[in-house]
Each structure stands twice: as C-alpha cells, then as structure tokens.
Tab-separated table of C-alpha atoms in Angstrom:
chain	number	residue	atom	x	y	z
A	217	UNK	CA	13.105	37.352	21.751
A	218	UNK	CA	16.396	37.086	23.985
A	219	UNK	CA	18.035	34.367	21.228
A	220	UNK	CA	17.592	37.277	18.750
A	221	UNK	CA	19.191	39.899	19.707
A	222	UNK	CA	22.000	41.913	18.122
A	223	UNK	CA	24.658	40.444	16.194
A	224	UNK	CA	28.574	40.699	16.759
A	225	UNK	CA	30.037	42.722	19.706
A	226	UNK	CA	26.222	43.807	20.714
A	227	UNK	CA	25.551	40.119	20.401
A	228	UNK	CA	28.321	39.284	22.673
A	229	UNK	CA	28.032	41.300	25.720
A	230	UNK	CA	24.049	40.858	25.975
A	231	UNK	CA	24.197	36.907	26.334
A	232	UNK	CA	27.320	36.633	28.096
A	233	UNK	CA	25.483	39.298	30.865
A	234	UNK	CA	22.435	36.858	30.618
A	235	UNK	CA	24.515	33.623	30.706
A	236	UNK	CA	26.735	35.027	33.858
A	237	UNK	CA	23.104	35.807	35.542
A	238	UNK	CA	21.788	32.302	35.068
A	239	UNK	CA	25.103	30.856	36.329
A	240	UNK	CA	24.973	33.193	39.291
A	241	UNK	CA	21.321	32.416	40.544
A	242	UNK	CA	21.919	28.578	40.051
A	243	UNK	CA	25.212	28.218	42.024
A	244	UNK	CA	24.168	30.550	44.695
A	245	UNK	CA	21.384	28.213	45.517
A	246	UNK	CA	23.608	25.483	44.547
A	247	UNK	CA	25.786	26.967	47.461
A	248	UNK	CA	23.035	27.355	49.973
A	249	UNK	CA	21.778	23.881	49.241
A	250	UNK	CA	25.355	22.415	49.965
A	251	UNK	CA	25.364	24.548	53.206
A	252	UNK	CA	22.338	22.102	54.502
A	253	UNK	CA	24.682	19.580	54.640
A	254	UNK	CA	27.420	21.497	57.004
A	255	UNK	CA	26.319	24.344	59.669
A	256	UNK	CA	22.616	24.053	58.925
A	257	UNK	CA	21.740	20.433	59.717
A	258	UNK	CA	20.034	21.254	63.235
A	259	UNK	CA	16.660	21.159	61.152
A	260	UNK	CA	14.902	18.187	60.393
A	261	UNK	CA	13.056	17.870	56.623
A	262	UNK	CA	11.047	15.142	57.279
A	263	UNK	CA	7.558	15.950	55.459
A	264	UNK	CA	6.061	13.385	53.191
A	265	UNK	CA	4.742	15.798	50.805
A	266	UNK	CA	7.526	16.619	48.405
A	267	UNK	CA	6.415	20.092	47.417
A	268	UNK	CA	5.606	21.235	51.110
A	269	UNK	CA	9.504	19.367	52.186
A	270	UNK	CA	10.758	22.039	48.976
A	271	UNK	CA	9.691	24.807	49.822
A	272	UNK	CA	11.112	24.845	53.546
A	273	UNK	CA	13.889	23.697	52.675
A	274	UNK	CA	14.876	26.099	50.479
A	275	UNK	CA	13.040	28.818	52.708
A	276	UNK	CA	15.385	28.000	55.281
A	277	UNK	CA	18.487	27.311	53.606
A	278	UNK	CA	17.824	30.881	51.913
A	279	UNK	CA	16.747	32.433	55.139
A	280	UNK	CA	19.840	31.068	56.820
A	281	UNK	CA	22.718	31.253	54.570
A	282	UNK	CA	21.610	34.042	52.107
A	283	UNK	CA	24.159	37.298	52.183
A	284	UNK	CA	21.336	39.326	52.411
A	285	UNK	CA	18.476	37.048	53.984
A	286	UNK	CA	14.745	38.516	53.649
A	287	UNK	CA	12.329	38.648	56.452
A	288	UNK	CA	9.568	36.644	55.384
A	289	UNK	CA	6.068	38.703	56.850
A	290	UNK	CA	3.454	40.224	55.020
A	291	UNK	CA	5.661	43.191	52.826
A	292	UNK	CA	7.596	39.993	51.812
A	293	UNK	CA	4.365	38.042	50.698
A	294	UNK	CA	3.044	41.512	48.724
A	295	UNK	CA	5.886	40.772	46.033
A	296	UNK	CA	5.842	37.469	45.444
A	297	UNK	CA	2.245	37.978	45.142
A	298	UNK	CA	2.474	40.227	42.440
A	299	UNK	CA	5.479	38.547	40.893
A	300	UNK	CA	3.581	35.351	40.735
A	301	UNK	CA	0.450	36.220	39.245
A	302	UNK	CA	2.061	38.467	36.629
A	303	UNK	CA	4.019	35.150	35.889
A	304	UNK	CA	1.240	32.737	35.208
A	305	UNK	CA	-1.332	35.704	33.458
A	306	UNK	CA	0.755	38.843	32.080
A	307	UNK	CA	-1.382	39.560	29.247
A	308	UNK	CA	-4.324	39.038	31.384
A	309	UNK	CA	-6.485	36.928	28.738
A	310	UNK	CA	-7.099	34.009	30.881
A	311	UNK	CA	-7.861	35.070	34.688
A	312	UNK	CA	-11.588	36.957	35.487
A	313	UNK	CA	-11.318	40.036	38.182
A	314	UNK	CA	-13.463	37.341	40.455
A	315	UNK	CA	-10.429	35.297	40.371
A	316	UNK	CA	-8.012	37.833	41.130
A	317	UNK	CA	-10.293	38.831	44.242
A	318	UNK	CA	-10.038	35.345	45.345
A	319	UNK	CA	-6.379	35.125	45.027
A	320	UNK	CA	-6.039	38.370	46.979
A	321	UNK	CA	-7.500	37.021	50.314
A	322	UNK	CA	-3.674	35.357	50.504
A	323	UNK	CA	-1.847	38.598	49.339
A	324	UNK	CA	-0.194	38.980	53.149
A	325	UNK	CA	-1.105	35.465	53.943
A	326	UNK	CA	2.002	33.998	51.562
A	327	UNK	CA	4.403	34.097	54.561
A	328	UNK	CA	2.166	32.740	57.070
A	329	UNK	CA	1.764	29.722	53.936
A	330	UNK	CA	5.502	29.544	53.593
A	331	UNK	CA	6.336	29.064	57.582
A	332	UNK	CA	3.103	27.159	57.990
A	333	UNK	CA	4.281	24.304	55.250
A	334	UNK	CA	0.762	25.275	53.705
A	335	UNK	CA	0.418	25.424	49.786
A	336	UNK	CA	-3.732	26.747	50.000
A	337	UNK	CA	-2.713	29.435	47.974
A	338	UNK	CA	-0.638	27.691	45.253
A	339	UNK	CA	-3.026	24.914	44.918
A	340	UNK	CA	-5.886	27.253	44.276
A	341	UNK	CA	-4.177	29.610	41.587
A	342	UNK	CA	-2.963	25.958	40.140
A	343	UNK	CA	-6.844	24.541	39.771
A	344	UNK	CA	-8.016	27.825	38.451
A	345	UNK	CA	-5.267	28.047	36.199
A	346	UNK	CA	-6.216	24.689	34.662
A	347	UNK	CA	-9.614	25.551	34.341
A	348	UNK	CA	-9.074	28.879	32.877
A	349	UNK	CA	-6.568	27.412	30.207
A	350	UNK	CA	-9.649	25.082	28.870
A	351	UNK	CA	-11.993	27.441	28.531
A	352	UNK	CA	-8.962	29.664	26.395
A	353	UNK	CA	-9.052	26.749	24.030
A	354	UNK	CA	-12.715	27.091	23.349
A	355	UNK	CA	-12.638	30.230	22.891
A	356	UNK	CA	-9.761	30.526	20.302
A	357	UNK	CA	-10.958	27.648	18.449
A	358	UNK	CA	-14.768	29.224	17.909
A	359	UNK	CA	-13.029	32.614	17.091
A	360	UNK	CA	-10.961	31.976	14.703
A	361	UNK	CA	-13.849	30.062	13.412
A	362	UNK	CA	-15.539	32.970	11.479
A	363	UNK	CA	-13.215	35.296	9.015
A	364	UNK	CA	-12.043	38.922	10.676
A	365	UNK	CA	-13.161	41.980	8.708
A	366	UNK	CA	-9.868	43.885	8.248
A	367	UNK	CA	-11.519	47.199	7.190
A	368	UNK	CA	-13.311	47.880	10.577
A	369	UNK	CA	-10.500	50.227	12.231
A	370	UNK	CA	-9.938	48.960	16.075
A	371	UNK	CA	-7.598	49.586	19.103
A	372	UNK	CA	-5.397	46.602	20.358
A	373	UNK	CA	-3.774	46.734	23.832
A	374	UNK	CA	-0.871	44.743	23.811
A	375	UNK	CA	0.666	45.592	27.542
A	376	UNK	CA	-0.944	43.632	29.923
A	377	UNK	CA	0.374	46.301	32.304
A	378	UNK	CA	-2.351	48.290	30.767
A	379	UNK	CA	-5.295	46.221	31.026
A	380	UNK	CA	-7.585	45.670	34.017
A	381	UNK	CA	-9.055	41.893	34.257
A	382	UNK	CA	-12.169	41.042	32.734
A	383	UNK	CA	-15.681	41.012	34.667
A	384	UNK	CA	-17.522	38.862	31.877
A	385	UNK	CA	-17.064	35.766	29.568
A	386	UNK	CA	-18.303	38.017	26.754
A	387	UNK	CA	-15.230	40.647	27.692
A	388	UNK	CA	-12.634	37.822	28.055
A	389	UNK	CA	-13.803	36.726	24.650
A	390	UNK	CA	-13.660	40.162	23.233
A	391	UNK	CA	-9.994	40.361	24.353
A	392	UNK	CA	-8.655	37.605	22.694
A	393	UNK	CA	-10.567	38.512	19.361
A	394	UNK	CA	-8.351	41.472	19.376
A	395	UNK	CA	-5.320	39.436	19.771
A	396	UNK	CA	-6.441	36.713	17.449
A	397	UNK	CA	-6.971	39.305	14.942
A	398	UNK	CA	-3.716	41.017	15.867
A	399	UNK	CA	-1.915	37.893	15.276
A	400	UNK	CA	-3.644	37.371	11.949
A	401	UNK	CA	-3.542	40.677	10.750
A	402	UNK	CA	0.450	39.941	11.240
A	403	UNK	CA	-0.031	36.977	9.255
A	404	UNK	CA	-2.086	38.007	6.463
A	405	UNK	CA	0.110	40.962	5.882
A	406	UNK	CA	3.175	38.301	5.530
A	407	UNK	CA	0.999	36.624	2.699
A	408	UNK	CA	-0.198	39.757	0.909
A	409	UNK	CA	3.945	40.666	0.655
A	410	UNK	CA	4.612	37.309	-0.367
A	411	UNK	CA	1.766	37.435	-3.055
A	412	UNK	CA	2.917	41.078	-4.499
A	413	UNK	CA	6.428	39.389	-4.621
A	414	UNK	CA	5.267	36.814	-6.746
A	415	UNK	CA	3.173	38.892	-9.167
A	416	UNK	CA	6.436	41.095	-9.849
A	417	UNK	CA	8.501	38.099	-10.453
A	418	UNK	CA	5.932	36.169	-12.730
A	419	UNK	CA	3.478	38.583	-14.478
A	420	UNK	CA	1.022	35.722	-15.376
A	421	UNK	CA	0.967	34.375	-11.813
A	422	UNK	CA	-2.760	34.610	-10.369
A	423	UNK	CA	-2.592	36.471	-7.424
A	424	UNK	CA	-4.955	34.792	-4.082
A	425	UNK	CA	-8.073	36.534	-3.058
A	426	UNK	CA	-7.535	38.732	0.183
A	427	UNK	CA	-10.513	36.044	1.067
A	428	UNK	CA	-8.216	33.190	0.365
A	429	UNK	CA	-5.355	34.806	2.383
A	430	UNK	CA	-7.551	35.943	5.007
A	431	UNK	CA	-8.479	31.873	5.457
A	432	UNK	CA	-4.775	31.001	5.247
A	433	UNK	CA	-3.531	33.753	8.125
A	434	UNK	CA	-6.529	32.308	10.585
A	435	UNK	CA	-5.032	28.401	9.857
A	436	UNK	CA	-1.558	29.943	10.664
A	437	UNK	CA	-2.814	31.320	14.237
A	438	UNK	CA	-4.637	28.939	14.625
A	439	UNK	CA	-1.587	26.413	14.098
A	440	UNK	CA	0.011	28.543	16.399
A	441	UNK	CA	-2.197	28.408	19.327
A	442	UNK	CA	-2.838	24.791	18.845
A	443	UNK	CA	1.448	24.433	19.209
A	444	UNK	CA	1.328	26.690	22.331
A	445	UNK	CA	-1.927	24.822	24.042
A	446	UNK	CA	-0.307	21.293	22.954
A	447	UNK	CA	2.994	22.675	25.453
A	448	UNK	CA	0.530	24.012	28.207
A	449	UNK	CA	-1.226	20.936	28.243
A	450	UNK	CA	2.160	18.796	28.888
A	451	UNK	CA	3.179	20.870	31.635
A	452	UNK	CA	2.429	19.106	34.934
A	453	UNK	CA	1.637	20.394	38.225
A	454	UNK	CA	5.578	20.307	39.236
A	455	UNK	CA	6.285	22.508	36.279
A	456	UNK	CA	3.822	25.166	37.826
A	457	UNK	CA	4.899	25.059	41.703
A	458	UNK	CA	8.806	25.729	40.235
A	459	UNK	CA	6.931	29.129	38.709
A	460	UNK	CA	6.215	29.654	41.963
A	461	UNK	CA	9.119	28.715	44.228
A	462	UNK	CA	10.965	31.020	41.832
A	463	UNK	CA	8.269	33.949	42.663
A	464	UNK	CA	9.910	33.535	46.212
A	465	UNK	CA	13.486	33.162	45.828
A	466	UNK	CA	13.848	35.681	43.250
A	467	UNK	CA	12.504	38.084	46.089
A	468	UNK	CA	15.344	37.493	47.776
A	469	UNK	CA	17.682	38.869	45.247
A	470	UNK	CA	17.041	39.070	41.443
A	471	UNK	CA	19.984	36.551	41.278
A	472	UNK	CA	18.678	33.695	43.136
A	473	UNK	CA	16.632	30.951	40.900
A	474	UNK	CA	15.871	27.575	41.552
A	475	UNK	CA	15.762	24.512	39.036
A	476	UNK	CA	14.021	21.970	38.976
A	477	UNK	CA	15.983	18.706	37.975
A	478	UNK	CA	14.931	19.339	34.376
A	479	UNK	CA	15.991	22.474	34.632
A	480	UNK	CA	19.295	21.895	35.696
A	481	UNK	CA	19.996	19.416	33.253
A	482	UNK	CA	18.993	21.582	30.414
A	483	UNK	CA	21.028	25.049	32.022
A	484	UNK	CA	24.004	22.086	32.119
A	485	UNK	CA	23.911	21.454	28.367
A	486	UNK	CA	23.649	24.954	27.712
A	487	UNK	CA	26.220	25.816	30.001
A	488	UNK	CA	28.652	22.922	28.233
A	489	UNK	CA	27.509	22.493	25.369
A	490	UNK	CA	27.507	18.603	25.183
A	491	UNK	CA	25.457	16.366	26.052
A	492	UNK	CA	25.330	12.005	25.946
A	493	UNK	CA	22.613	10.877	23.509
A	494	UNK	CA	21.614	10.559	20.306
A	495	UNK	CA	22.250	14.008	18.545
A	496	UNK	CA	19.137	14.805	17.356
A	497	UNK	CA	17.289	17.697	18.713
A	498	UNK	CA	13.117	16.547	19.073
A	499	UNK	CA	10.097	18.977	19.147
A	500	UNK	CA	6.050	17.479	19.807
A	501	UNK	CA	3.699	18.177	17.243
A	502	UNK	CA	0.657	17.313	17.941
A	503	UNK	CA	0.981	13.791	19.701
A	504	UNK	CA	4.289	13.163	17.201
A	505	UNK	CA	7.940	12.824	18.417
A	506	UNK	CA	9.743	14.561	15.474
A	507	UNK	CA	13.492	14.982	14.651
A	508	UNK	CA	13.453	18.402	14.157
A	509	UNK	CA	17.568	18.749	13.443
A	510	UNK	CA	20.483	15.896	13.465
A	511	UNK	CA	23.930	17.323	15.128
A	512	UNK	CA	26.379	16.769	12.888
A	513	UNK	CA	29.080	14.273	14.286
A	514	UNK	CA	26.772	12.749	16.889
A	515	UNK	CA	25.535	9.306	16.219
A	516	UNK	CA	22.419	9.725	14.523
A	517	UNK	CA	23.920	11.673	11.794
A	518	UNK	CA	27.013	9.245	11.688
A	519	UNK	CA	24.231	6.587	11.088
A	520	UNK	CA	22.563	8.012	7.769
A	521	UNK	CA	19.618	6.617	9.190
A	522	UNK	CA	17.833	9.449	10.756
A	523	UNK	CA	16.489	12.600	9.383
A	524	UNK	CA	14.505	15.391	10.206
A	525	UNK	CA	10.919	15.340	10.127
A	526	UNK	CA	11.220	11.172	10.801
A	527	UNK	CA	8.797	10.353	13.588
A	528	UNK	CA	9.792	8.335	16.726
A	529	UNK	CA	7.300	6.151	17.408
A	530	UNK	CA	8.624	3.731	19.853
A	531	UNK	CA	11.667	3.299	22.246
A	532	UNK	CA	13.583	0.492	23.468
A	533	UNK	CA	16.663	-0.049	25.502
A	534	UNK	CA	19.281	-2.425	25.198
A	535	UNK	CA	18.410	-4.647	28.435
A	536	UNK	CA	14.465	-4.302	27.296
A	537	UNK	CA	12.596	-6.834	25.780
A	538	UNK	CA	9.832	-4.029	24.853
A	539	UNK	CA	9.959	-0.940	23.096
A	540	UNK	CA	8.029	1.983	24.824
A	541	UNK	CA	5.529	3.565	22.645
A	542	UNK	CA	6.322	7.798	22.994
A	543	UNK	CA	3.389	8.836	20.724
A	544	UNK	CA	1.840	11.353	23.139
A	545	UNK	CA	4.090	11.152	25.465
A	546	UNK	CA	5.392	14.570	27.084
A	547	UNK	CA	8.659	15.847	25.470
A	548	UNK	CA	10.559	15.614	28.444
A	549	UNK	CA	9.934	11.944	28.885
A	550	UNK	CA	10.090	11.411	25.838
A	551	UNK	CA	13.602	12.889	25.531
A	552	UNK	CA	14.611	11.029	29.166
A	553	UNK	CA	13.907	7.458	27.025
A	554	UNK	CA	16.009	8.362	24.159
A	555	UNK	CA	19.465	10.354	25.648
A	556	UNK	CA	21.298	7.964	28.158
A	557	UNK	CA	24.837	7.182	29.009
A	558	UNK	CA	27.796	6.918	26.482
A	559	UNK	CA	28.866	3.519	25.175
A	560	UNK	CA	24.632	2.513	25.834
A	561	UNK	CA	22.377	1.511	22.734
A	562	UNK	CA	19.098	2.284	22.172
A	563	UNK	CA	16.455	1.284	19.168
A	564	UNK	CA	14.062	3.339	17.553
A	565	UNK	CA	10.875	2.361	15.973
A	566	UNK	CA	11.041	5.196	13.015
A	567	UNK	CA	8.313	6.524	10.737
A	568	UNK	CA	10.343	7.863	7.957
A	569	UNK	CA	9.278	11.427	6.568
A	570	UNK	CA	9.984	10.529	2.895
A	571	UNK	CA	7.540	7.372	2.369
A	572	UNK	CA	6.427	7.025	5.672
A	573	UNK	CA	7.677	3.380	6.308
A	574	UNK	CA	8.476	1.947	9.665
A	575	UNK	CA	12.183	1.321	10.646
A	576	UNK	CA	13.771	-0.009	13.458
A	577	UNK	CA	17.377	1.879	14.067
A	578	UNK	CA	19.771	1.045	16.884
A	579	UNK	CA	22.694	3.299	17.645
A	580	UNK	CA	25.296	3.637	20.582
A	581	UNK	CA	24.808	6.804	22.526
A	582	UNK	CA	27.868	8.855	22.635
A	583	UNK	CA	29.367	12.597	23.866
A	584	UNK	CA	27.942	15.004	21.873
A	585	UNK	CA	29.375	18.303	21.386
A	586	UNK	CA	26.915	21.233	20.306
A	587	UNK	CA	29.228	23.320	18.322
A	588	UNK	CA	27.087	26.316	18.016
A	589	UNK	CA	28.098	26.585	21.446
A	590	UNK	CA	31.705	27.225	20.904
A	591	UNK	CA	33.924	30.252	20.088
A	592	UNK	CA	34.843	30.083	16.661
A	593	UNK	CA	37.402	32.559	14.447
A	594	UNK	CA	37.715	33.905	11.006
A	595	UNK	CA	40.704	35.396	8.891
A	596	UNK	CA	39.456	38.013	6.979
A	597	UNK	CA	41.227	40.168	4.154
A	598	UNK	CA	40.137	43.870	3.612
A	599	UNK	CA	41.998	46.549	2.241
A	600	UNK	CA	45.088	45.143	2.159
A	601	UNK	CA	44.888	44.531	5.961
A	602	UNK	CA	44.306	41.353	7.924
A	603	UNK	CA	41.335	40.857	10.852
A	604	UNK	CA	40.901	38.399	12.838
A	605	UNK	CA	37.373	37.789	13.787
A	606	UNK	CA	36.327	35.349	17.303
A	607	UNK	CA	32.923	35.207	17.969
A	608	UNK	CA	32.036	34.218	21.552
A	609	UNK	CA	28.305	33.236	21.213
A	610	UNK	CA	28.145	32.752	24.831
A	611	UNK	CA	30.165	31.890	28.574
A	612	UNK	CA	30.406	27.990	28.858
A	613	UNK	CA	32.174	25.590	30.791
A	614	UNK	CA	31.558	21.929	32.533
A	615	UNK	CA	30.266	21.986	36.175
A	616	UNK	CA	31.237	18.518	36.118
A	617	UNK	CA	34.788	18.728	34.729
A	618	UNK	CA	36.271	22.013	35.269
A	619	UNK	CA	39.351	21.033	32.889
A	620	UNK	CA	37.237	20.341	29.829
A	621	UNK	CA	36.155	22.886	27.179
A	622	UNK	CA	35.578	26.582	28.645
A	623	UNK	CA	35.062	30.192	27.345
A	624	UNK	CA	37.969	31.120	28.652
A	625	UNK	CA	40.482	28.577	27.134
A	626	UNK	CA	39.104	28.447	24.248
A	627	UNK	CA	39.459	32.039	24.214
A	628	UNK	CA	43.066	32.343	25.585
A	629	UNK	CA	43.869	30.028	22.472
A	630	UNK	CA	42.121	31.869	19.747
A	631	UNK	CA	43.687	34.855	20.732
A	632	UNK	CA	46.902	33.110	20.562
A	633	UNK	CA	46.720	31.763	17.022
A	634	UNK	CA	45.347	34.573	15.528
C-alpha cells in the first residue's frame, strides 16, 4: 500500500510527489470553483436536485475555466466509462457480463447525460452495485463455511485486467473461492510460521493441527471481509456519485479531483496536520465506536480517562440535554458528533475496555497537533563524524493560515540548527 512504501530518502520523494498531486487536483478545482463567482456567473444553477446542480456546475466551471478544457461528446464519455467501472469493480468479483452489457448501452451516451442534467446511467450502476454487494456477502459467508483442501494444486488470477466477467452465479462463486482461498492460504501460512517458531523456542509446546490452523486462517478472512462489508455498507449513495464525478474530472487532466466536504476536511488535516477535537483517532467494528489510538498532548490523553479499545457509546454536547446514542452509527457521523470547535465540551458515555463499566467523561475540545505529521531531526555519531538526520514524512501547510506550521519553515529551521 501507498503508506508503506520505502523508508528514508525513497520514502521522502514518493509521498511528497503524491502529497504535491493531491494538493494540485484540489486547488485547481478549488480555483475553478472560485472563478464561478467572478467571469462565469452568466449561468444560472438553479436545480433542486443536488447531485444533478453538481455535476453542471462543475462541468461548466471545468469546461470554462480549465487550461486545457475537454470537449465533452462521445470519445469523452468512452473514458470515463471505462474509468468508472474499473473504479467500482476492478477485480471483477461482483458485476455479471449481463450487467456490463447493460451499462454499455450509455458508453457514448455519458456526455449527452452530463449536458442533459441526467444521472440514468449513474443511478443504474448505483442500484446494481447495491444489489451485487449483497449477494457478495452471501456468498463469502457460505464459502468460507466449509474448510479449503490445500493439497489440490489451482491457478489464481489476481489482475482483474486479466479476467473477463462472469456469465453464471456458479462462476462468480467459483471466483471468489479462489480468492477466499488465496487470502487464507496467506493466512494459514502466517500461522504455520508462527507455530514452527514456537516449537523451536519451547520443545514441549504442542504444535496445532494444520486442521486447527486451517479453521483459524478461514475466521481471519472471514474477519476480514466482515470489516470490509461493515465499511461498504456505511457508504451512502453521495459517497458513490463522488466515485463518479471524479471518473469525469480526472478526464480532464490526471490532476483535477473533486472532494466532497468530507473529503476536504480529511485532505485538510492531512495537509496540516491538526485538527480541533478530542485526540483520539476512532475505527467501527462491527456496530462499536472504538478508540483505536489517543494523541498524545490532545485532551483525551491529558484526561487519563480514555484509552484505546474503550467504546463510545453515547454523545452529548454542552448545550444538549441528551446524549446521542453512536452505536451503529456511520463513522463519519459519528466522528462529526465528537470533534467540534476549540474551547467547546463534549461528554462521552464510555464502555471501558478493562472491566467494561460505563463512564461518563467530559473534556474541552482543543487544537490538536498530529506530530507524525511533522519534520523531525536526529544527531547521530558514527565514526568519529557527526550526521544530521531530518526526516520530512510529507509536504504540509494550513490552507487556512498560511503563517502557521509548513514544510518549508520547518525545514528552513532544521537545516539551520543542525
């Protein structure tokens, strides 16, 4: 994955490419969006329907005020055809070939769509999507049902570039047996190591039966899909049509993306580093809100009241009279209820991890400043010679206060005191 790539100067120069592309696509639309507001104003957005008022306005704002503005006909539709399917199915486990010959009666009809203000085409890969994803569920769950037989030699394809979609239930099935197996072939490999490790370390220990690992790989994958389907299933119809807009922009240049307000508030803590709240980072598992890490300094570790694995069960403001229960709620809003503005309190209904009591803890929202962000330096001693060491884990700076915290100071004084 792109978080795990090489270390030090490798490290270094493959975010800061990625960080400068992200920053690129989102203030060139920022740009073009501002322009709406100056030389581009003759059009009127007046429809109702948010996502249809969206996409023309960023259609025309891109259209209008993009250096290199696309004509939008049917060569232009082709792509983001392409680039959207392969976005919602690239391993091609979930849509049948029948689907993919319905979606192709709008493969030069995306244009017309687009200038039209019509969203036929989105709406039906959205549905079928949806339906797809529940029949994936059943089918993982019944698979991984029954034990794989590991000595039966068999050929995985693991490019989705290289597979044609499926004509049949019973092929669709068949493909993610493979994968399932794949997966917990990976697994049970893991345990087997781990098992041999233990033997050489304790002659006497009793080593599991490839049965009994065999059993614990399938309840790993199957944890695993469970964790992906439980994120699938949160994602809302909004989340889907940004997939899209993005299949169109992005055909403008590779540069251009668009965010939706989420989005943008997420690429702003990245791009900062801080953010007002809590400072506690939260993951869903299953319908629990758990702490998954307290940031040191913020004011849930200054508290000693919060750790991780506690589950947030409820949510209440300081001008509430109510808490808000978040168990099942979607991360997102969940998170929205709990980070707010500095100097604001909030109260959390708390099922602690240890005993699993219930506590109520209050704390005052504040700045908090992600340090893993940051450049950081090192004096190191080798040979008789002294190094000095910055590592730059990424570009960052405040859109919203340009003479805060940057790369680029922080840089200049590193260099300085080393």
């Amino acid at each position: 994955m792109a978080q795990f790539l090489m270390y030090f100067v490798q490290n270094l120069m493959t975010k800061s490419m990625r960080y400068m592309k992200r920053n690129l696509k989102i203030l060139v639309l920022a740009v073009l969006m501002a322009a709406t507001s100056c030389s581009f104003t003759t059009k009127k957005f007046d429809d109702p329907n948010k996502d249809k008022l969206l996409i023309d306005l960023i259609t025309y704002v891109l259209s209008q005020g993009h250096y290199d503005a696309k004509e939008i006909n049917d060569d232009f539709s082709e792509k983001v055809y392409k680039h959207y399917i392969a976005s919602l199915d690239p391993s091609k486990r979930f849509f049948y070939k029948e689907d993919i010959e319905e979606f192709e009666k709008y493969k030069l009809l995306i244009d017309d769509e687009i200038n039209n203000k019509e969203l036929n085409f989105f709406d039906l890969t959205y549905s079928k999507l949806e339906k797809r994803n529940e029949e994936a569920k059943r089918l993982y769950t019944e698979i991984l049902a029954e034990p794989f037989d590991f000595s039966k030699e068999e050929d995985f394809v693991a490019d989705g570039d290289d597979l044609d979609y499926v004509t049949s239930k019973s092929e669709l099935k068949e493909r993610w047996r493979k994968q399932l197996k794949f997966s917990t072939l990976i697994n049970y490999y893991d345990l087997k190591e781990d098992e041999k490790n233990k033997k050489e370390n304790d002659p006497d220990y009793t080593m599991k039966s490839d049965e009994e690992l065999e059993k614990k790989a399938r309840e790993t994958t199957r944890n695993s899909l469970s964790e992906y389907f439980d994120l699938t299933d949160d994602l809302e119809r909004k989340d889907y049509f940004s997939v899209f807009i993005n299949a169109v922009v992005e055909e403008f240049d590779p540069h251009t993306y668009y965010f939706a307000p989420r989005d943008k508030d997420r690429f702003d803590i990245q791009m900062s580093g801080k953010i007002e709240g809590i400072g506690a980072r939260l993951q869903k598992k299953n319908d629990d809100i758990t702490i998954m890490d307290v940031i040191s300094g913020g004011p849930a570790w200054k508290s000693e009241e919060l750790d991780a694995g506690d589950v947030i069960l409820k949510v209440k403001q300081e001008n509430e009279n109510e808490p808000v229960n978040i168990s099942g709620m979607r991360l997102d809003d969940a998170v929205d209820l709990i980070k707010g503005p500095k100097g604001s309190k909030v109260t959390l209904t708390v099922r602690k991890k240890l005993l699993g009591n219930i506590e109520q803890v209050t704390l005052t929202r504040d700045l908090v400043e992600l340090e893993e962000t940051y450049a950081k330096t090192a004096m190191v001693d080798k040979d008789g010679k002294h190094y000095g060491i910055i590592n730059l884990p990424k570009f960052y700076f405040d859109m919203e206060d340009y003479n805060s915290r940057n790369a680029a100071s922080d840089m200049r004084k590193d260099i300085i005191e080393l």
